[in-house]
CSV table of C-alpha atoms and ligand atoms in Angstrom, one decimal:
chain,number,residue,atom,x,y,z
P,16,MET,CA,118.6,84.3,108.8
P,17,ILE,CA,117.9,87.6,110.5
P,18,THR,CA,116.3,87.3,114.0
P,19,LEU,CA,114.2,90.2,115.4
P,20,PHE,CA,113.1,90.4,119.0
P,21,HIS,CA,109.8,92.3,119.1
P,22,CYS,CA,106.9,93.4,121.3
P,23,VAL,CA,103.6,94.1,119.6
P,24,SER,CA,103.6,97.6,118.1
P,25,ALA,CA,106.7,98.7,120.1
P,26,ARG,CA,109.6,100.6,118.4
P,27,SER,CA,110.7,97.2,117.0
P,28,PHE,CA,107.8,97.6,114.6
P,29,ARG,CA,110.1,99.8,112.5
P,30,PRO,CA,112.6,97.1,111.6
P,31,LEU,CA,109.7,94.6,111.2
P,32,TRP,CA,108.0,97.0,108.7
P,33,MET,CA,111.4,97.5,106.9
P,34,LEU,CA,111.9,93.7,106.6
P,35,GLU,CA,108.5,93.4,105.0
P,36,GLU,CA,109.2,96.3,102.7
P,37,ILE,CA,112.4,94.7,101.5
P,38,GLY,CA,110.9,91.2,101.5
P,39,LEU,CA,113.8,89.6,103.5
P,40,PRO,CA,113.3,86.3,105.3
P,41,TYR,CA,113.4,86.7,109.1
P,42,GLU,CA,112.5,85.0,112.4
P,43,LEU,CA,110.3,87.0,114.7
P,44,LYS,CA,110.7,86.3,118.4
P,45,MET,CA,107.8,87.9,120.4
P,46,LEU,CA,108.1,89.1,123.9
P,47,PRO,CA,105.5,90.3,126.4
P,48,PHE,CA,105.8,94.0,127.3
P,49,PRO,CA,107.9,95.1,129.1
P,50,PRO,CA,110.3,92.2,128.7
P,51,ARG,CA,112.4,93.4,131.8
P,52,VAL,CA,109.4,92.5,133.9
P,53,HIS,CA,107.7,89.6,132.0
P,54,ALA,CA,110.7,87.9,130.2
P,55,ARG,CA,113.7,88.4,132.5
P,56,SER,CA,115.9,86.1,130.4
P,57,TYR,CA,115.7,88.6,127.6
P,58,LEU,CA,118.3,90.7,129.5
P,59,ASP,CA,120.8,88.0,128.4
P,60,VAL,CA,119.9,88.8,124.8
P,61,ASN,CA,119.9,92.6,125.2
P,62,PRO,CA,121.1,93.9,128.6
P,63,LEU,CA,119.2,97.2,127.9
P,64,GLY,CA,116.0,95.2,128.2
P,65,THR,CA,114.5,97.2,125.2
P,66,VAL,CA,113.2,96.1,121.9
P,67,PRO,CA,114.2,95.9,119.1
P,68,ALA,CA,117.2,93.6,119.2
P,69,LEU,CA,118.1,92.3,115.8
P,70,PHE,CA,120.7,89.6,115.2
P,71,LEU,CA,122.3,89.9,111.8
P,72,ASP,CA,122.7,87.0,109.4
P,73,ASP,CA,126.5,87.6,109.4
P,74,ALA,CA,126.9,88.1,113.2
P,75,GLY,CA,126.4,91.1,115.3
P,76,ARG,CA,123.5,92.6,117.3
P,77,MET,CA,121.8,95.9,116.8
P,78,THR,CA,119.4,97.6,119.3
P,79,GLU,CA,118.4,101.0,117.8
P,80,SER,CA,115.3,100.9,115.6
P,81,ALA,CA,116.3,103.8,113.3
P,82,ALA,CA,119.9,102.5,112.9
P,83,ILE,CA,118.5,99.0,112.1
P,84,CYS,CA,116.3,100.5,109.4
P,85,GLN,CA,119.2,102.4,107.9
P,86,TYR,CA,121.4,99.3,108.0
P,87,LEU,CA,118.8,97.1,106.3
P,88,ALA,CA,118.0,99.8,103.7
P,89,ALA,CA,121.7,100.5,102.9
P,90,ARG,CA,122.6,96.8,102.7
P,91,HIS,CA,119.5,95.3,101.0
P,92,SER,CA,117.8,98.2,99.2
P,93,PRO,CA,120.4,100.9,98.4
P,94,GLY,CA,119.1,103.8,96.4
P,95,VAL,CA,115.5,102.7,96.9
P,96,LEU,CA,114.6,102.6,100.6
P,97,ASP,CA,117.6,104.7,101.7
P,98,VAL,CA,118.8,108.0,100.4
P,99,ALA,CA,122.4,108.1,99.2
P,100,PRO,CA,124.9,110.9,100.3
P,101,HIS,CA,124.9,112.3,96.7
P,102,GLU,CA,121.2,112.8,96.7
P,103,ALA,CA,119.7,116.2,97.5
P,104,ASP,CA,117.6,115.0,100.3
P,105,PHE,CA,120.3,113.1,102.2
P,106,GLY,CA,120.3,115.6,105.1
P,107,GLY,CA,116.5,115.5,105.5
P,108,TYR,CA,116.6,111.8,105.3
P,109,LEU,CA,119.0,111.4,108.2
P,110,ASN,CA,117.0,114.0,110.2
P,111,TYR,CA,113.7,112.2,109.7
P,112,ALA,CA,115.2,108.8,110.4
P,113,HIS,CA,115.6,109.9,114.0
P,114,PHE,CA,112.1,111.3,114.5
P,115,GLU,CA,111.0,110.2,117.9
P,116,PRO,CA,107.4,109.5,119.1
P,117,PRO,CA,105.9,110.8,122.4
P,118,GLU,CA,106.3,108.8,125.6
P,119,ARG,CA,103.7,108.3,128.3
P,120,ARG,CA,105.6,107.0,131.3
P,121,GLN,CA,105.6,110.1,133.6
P,122,GLN,CA,102.7,112.5,133.2
P,123,GLN,CA,104.8,115.7,133.2
P,124,VAL,CA,107.3,114.2,130.7
P,125,ALA,CA,104.4,112.9,128.6
P,126,ASP,CA,102.7,116.4,128.5
P,127,ASP,CA,106.0,118.1,127.6
P,128,TYR,CA,106.8,115.5,125.0
P,129,THR,CA,103.3,115.7,123.5
P,130,LYS,CA,103.6,119.5,123.0
P,131,TRP,CA,107.0,119.1,121.4
P,132,PHE,CA,105.8,116.3,119.2
P,133,LEU,CA,102.7,118.3,118.0
P,134,ALA,CA,105.0,121.3,117.3
P,135,ARG,CA,107.2,119.1,115.1
P,136,LEU,CA,104.1,117.9,113.2
P,137,ARG,CA,103.4,121.5,112.4
P,138,THR,CA,106.7,121.7,110.6
P,139,LEU,CA,105.9,118.4,108.7
P,140,GLU,CA,102.5,119.6,107.6
P,141,PRO,CA,103.5,122.1,104.8
P,142,LEU,CA,106.0,119.6,103.5
P,143,LEU,CA,103.5,116.7,103.3
P,144,ALA,CA,100.9,119.0,101.7
P,145,GLU,CA,103.1,119.0,98.7
P,146,ARG,CA,104.6,115.6,98.6
P,147,ALA,CA,103.5,112.0,99.1
P,148,PHE,CA,106.6,110.9,101.1
P,149,LEU,CA,109.3,112.8,103.1
P,150,CYS,CA,112.4,112.5,101.0
P,151,ALA,CA,113.7,112.0,97.5
P,152,LYS,CA,110.2,111.6,95.9
P,153,ARG,CA,109.9,108.0,97.1
P,154,PHE,CA,109.1,105.9,100.1
P,155,THR,CA,112.2,105.5,102.3
P,156,ALA,CA,113.3,104.4,105.7
P,157,ALA,CA,112.6,108.0,106.9
P,158,ASP,CA,108.9,107.3,106.3
P,159,ILE,CA,109.1,104.2,108.4
P,160,SER,CA,110.7,106.2,111.2
P,161,VAL,CA,108.1,109.0,111.1
P,162,GLY,CA,105.3,106.5,110.4
P,163,TYR,CA,106.1,104.6,113.6
P,164,ALA,CA,106.0,107.9,115.5
P,165,LEU,CA,102.5,108.5,114.1
P,166,MET,CA,101.5,105.0,114.9
P,167,LEU,CA,102.5,105.5,118.5
P,168,ALA,CA,100.8,108.9,118.6
P,169,GLU,CA,97.6,107.2,117.5
P,170,HIS,CA,97.9,104.8,120.4
P,171,LEU,CA,98.3,107.8,122.7
P,172,GLN,CA,95.1,109.3,121.3
P,173,LEU,CA,96.9,112.1,119.6
P,174,SER,CA,95.9,111.3,116.0
P,175,GLU,CA,92.8,113.5,116.2
P,176,ARG,CA,95.2,116.4,116.4
P,177,PHE,CA,97.0,115.5,113.3
P,178,PRO,CA,96.7,118.3,110.7
P,179,PRO,CA,95.0,117.2,107.4
P,180,SER,CA,98.1,116.6,105.4
P,181,ILE,CA,99.6,114.4,108.1
P,182,ALA,CA,96.4,112.5,108.6
P,183,ALA,CA,96.4,111.8,104.8
P,184,TYR,CA,100.1,110.8,104.9
P,185,TRP,CA,99.4,108.4,107.8
P,186,LYS,CA,96.5,106.8,105.9
P,187,ARG,CA,98.8,106.4,102.9
P,188,LEU,CA,101.4,104.7,105.0
P,189,ARG,CA,98.9,102.4,106.7
P,190,GLU,CA,97.6,101.3,103.3
P,191,ARG,CA,101.0,100.0,102.2
P,192,GLU,CA,101.0,96.2,101.8
P,193,ALA,CA,104.2,95.8,103.7
P,194,PHE,CA,102.7,97.7,106.7
P,195,GLN,CA,99.7,95.4,106.6
P,196,ARG,CA,102.0,92.4,106.4
P,197,ALA,CA,104.0,93.6,109.4
P,198,LEU,CA,100.8,94.0,111.4
P,199,GLU,CA,99.7,90.5,110.4
P,200,ALA,CA,103.2,89.0,111.1
P,201,GLN,CA,103.2,90.3,114.7
P,202,ARG,CA,99.6,89.2,115.3
P,203,ALA,CA,100.3,85.6,114.0
P,204,ALA,CA,103.7,85.3,115.8
P,205,ALA,CA,102.2,86.6,119.1
P,206,ARG,CA,99.4,84.0,118.9
P,207,ALA,CA,101.7,81.2,117.9
P,208,GLN,CA,104.2,82.0,120.7
P,209,GLY,CA,101.6,82.6,123.4
P,210,VAL,CA,102.4,86.3,123.9
P,211,PRO,CA,99.6,88.8,124.7
P,212,GLU,CA,98.4,90.6,121.6
P,213,MET,CA,97.9,93.9,123.4
P,214,PRO,CA,100.1,96.6,121.7
P,215,ALA,CA,103.0,97.7,123.9
P,216,PRO,CA,101.9,101.4,123.9
P,217,ASP,CA,98.5,100.3,125.5
P,218,VAL,CA,100.2,98.4,128.4
P,219,ARG,CA,99.9,100.5,131.5
Z,302,GSH,N1,116.1,104.3,121.0
Z,302,GSH,C1,115.6,102.9,121.0
Z,302,GSH,C2,114.5,102.8,122.1
Z,302,GSH,C3,114.0,101.4,122.3
Z,302,GSH,C4,112.9,101.4,123.4
Z,302,GSH,O1,112.9,102.2,124.3
Z,302,GSH,N2,112.0,100.5,123.2
Z,302,GSH,C5,110.9,100.3,124.2
Z,302,GSH,C6,109.6,99.9,123.5
Z,302,GSH,S1,109.0,101.1,122.4
Z,302,GSH,C7,111.2,99.3,125.2
Z,302,GSH,O2,111.7,98.2,124.8
Z,302,GSH,N3,110.9,99.5,126.4
Z,302,GSH,C8,111.1,98.5,127.4
Z,302,GSH,C9,111.3,99.0,128.8
Z,302,GSH,O3,111.1,100.2,128.9
Z,302,GSH,O4,111.5,98.3,129.7
Z,302,GSH,C10,115.0,102.6,119.6
Z,302,GSH,O5,114.4,103.4,119.0
Z,302,GSH,O6,115.2,101.4,119.2
């Protein structure tokens, strides 16, 4: 069984959402945020101290959220949740799969990152005015990657600055049943495992 180490609404939400989209069984291990402070033994699991860490059913560990989504899509949902090399949108798919959300750690970095992030949204806006999802005329792992960036931006109070087509896209993503299931799964697991339910982006 796949095991995912996760903090509430941290980047590890990407693989959690992907697991729910695919419908794969998994074990969710919740950690308080940040684990390097509140769960020191996690450093034995992932020396980087970051989430996600995903242990694969057939051995091996992965620690990059976008790479995990691509792995899960390619292995368990090829041609549906990933975009194949022969498809026209392959380049765009890989590009969006690495869409990074803003940070808040240091004020100057956060301000610069916010400007950069909002500028990138401006390039997404015309695209999403014309299509429901980013690539290949279907929902893919690229939407999970960008969707999580929008989720984090909302936690950082940036969603009021989303242009209309992006606000509508974000609403469309939130309404997906797998997204709702992923939210519920992290809530239930946090409660059952005695981990605070406060989303990682809100921890100061
Ligand atoms: N590039 C990595 C970044 C992972 C990462 O930085 N995760 C954050 C949570 S969003 C974390 O675990 N931070 C813990 C810390 O900073 O100690 C990915 O996308 O998976």
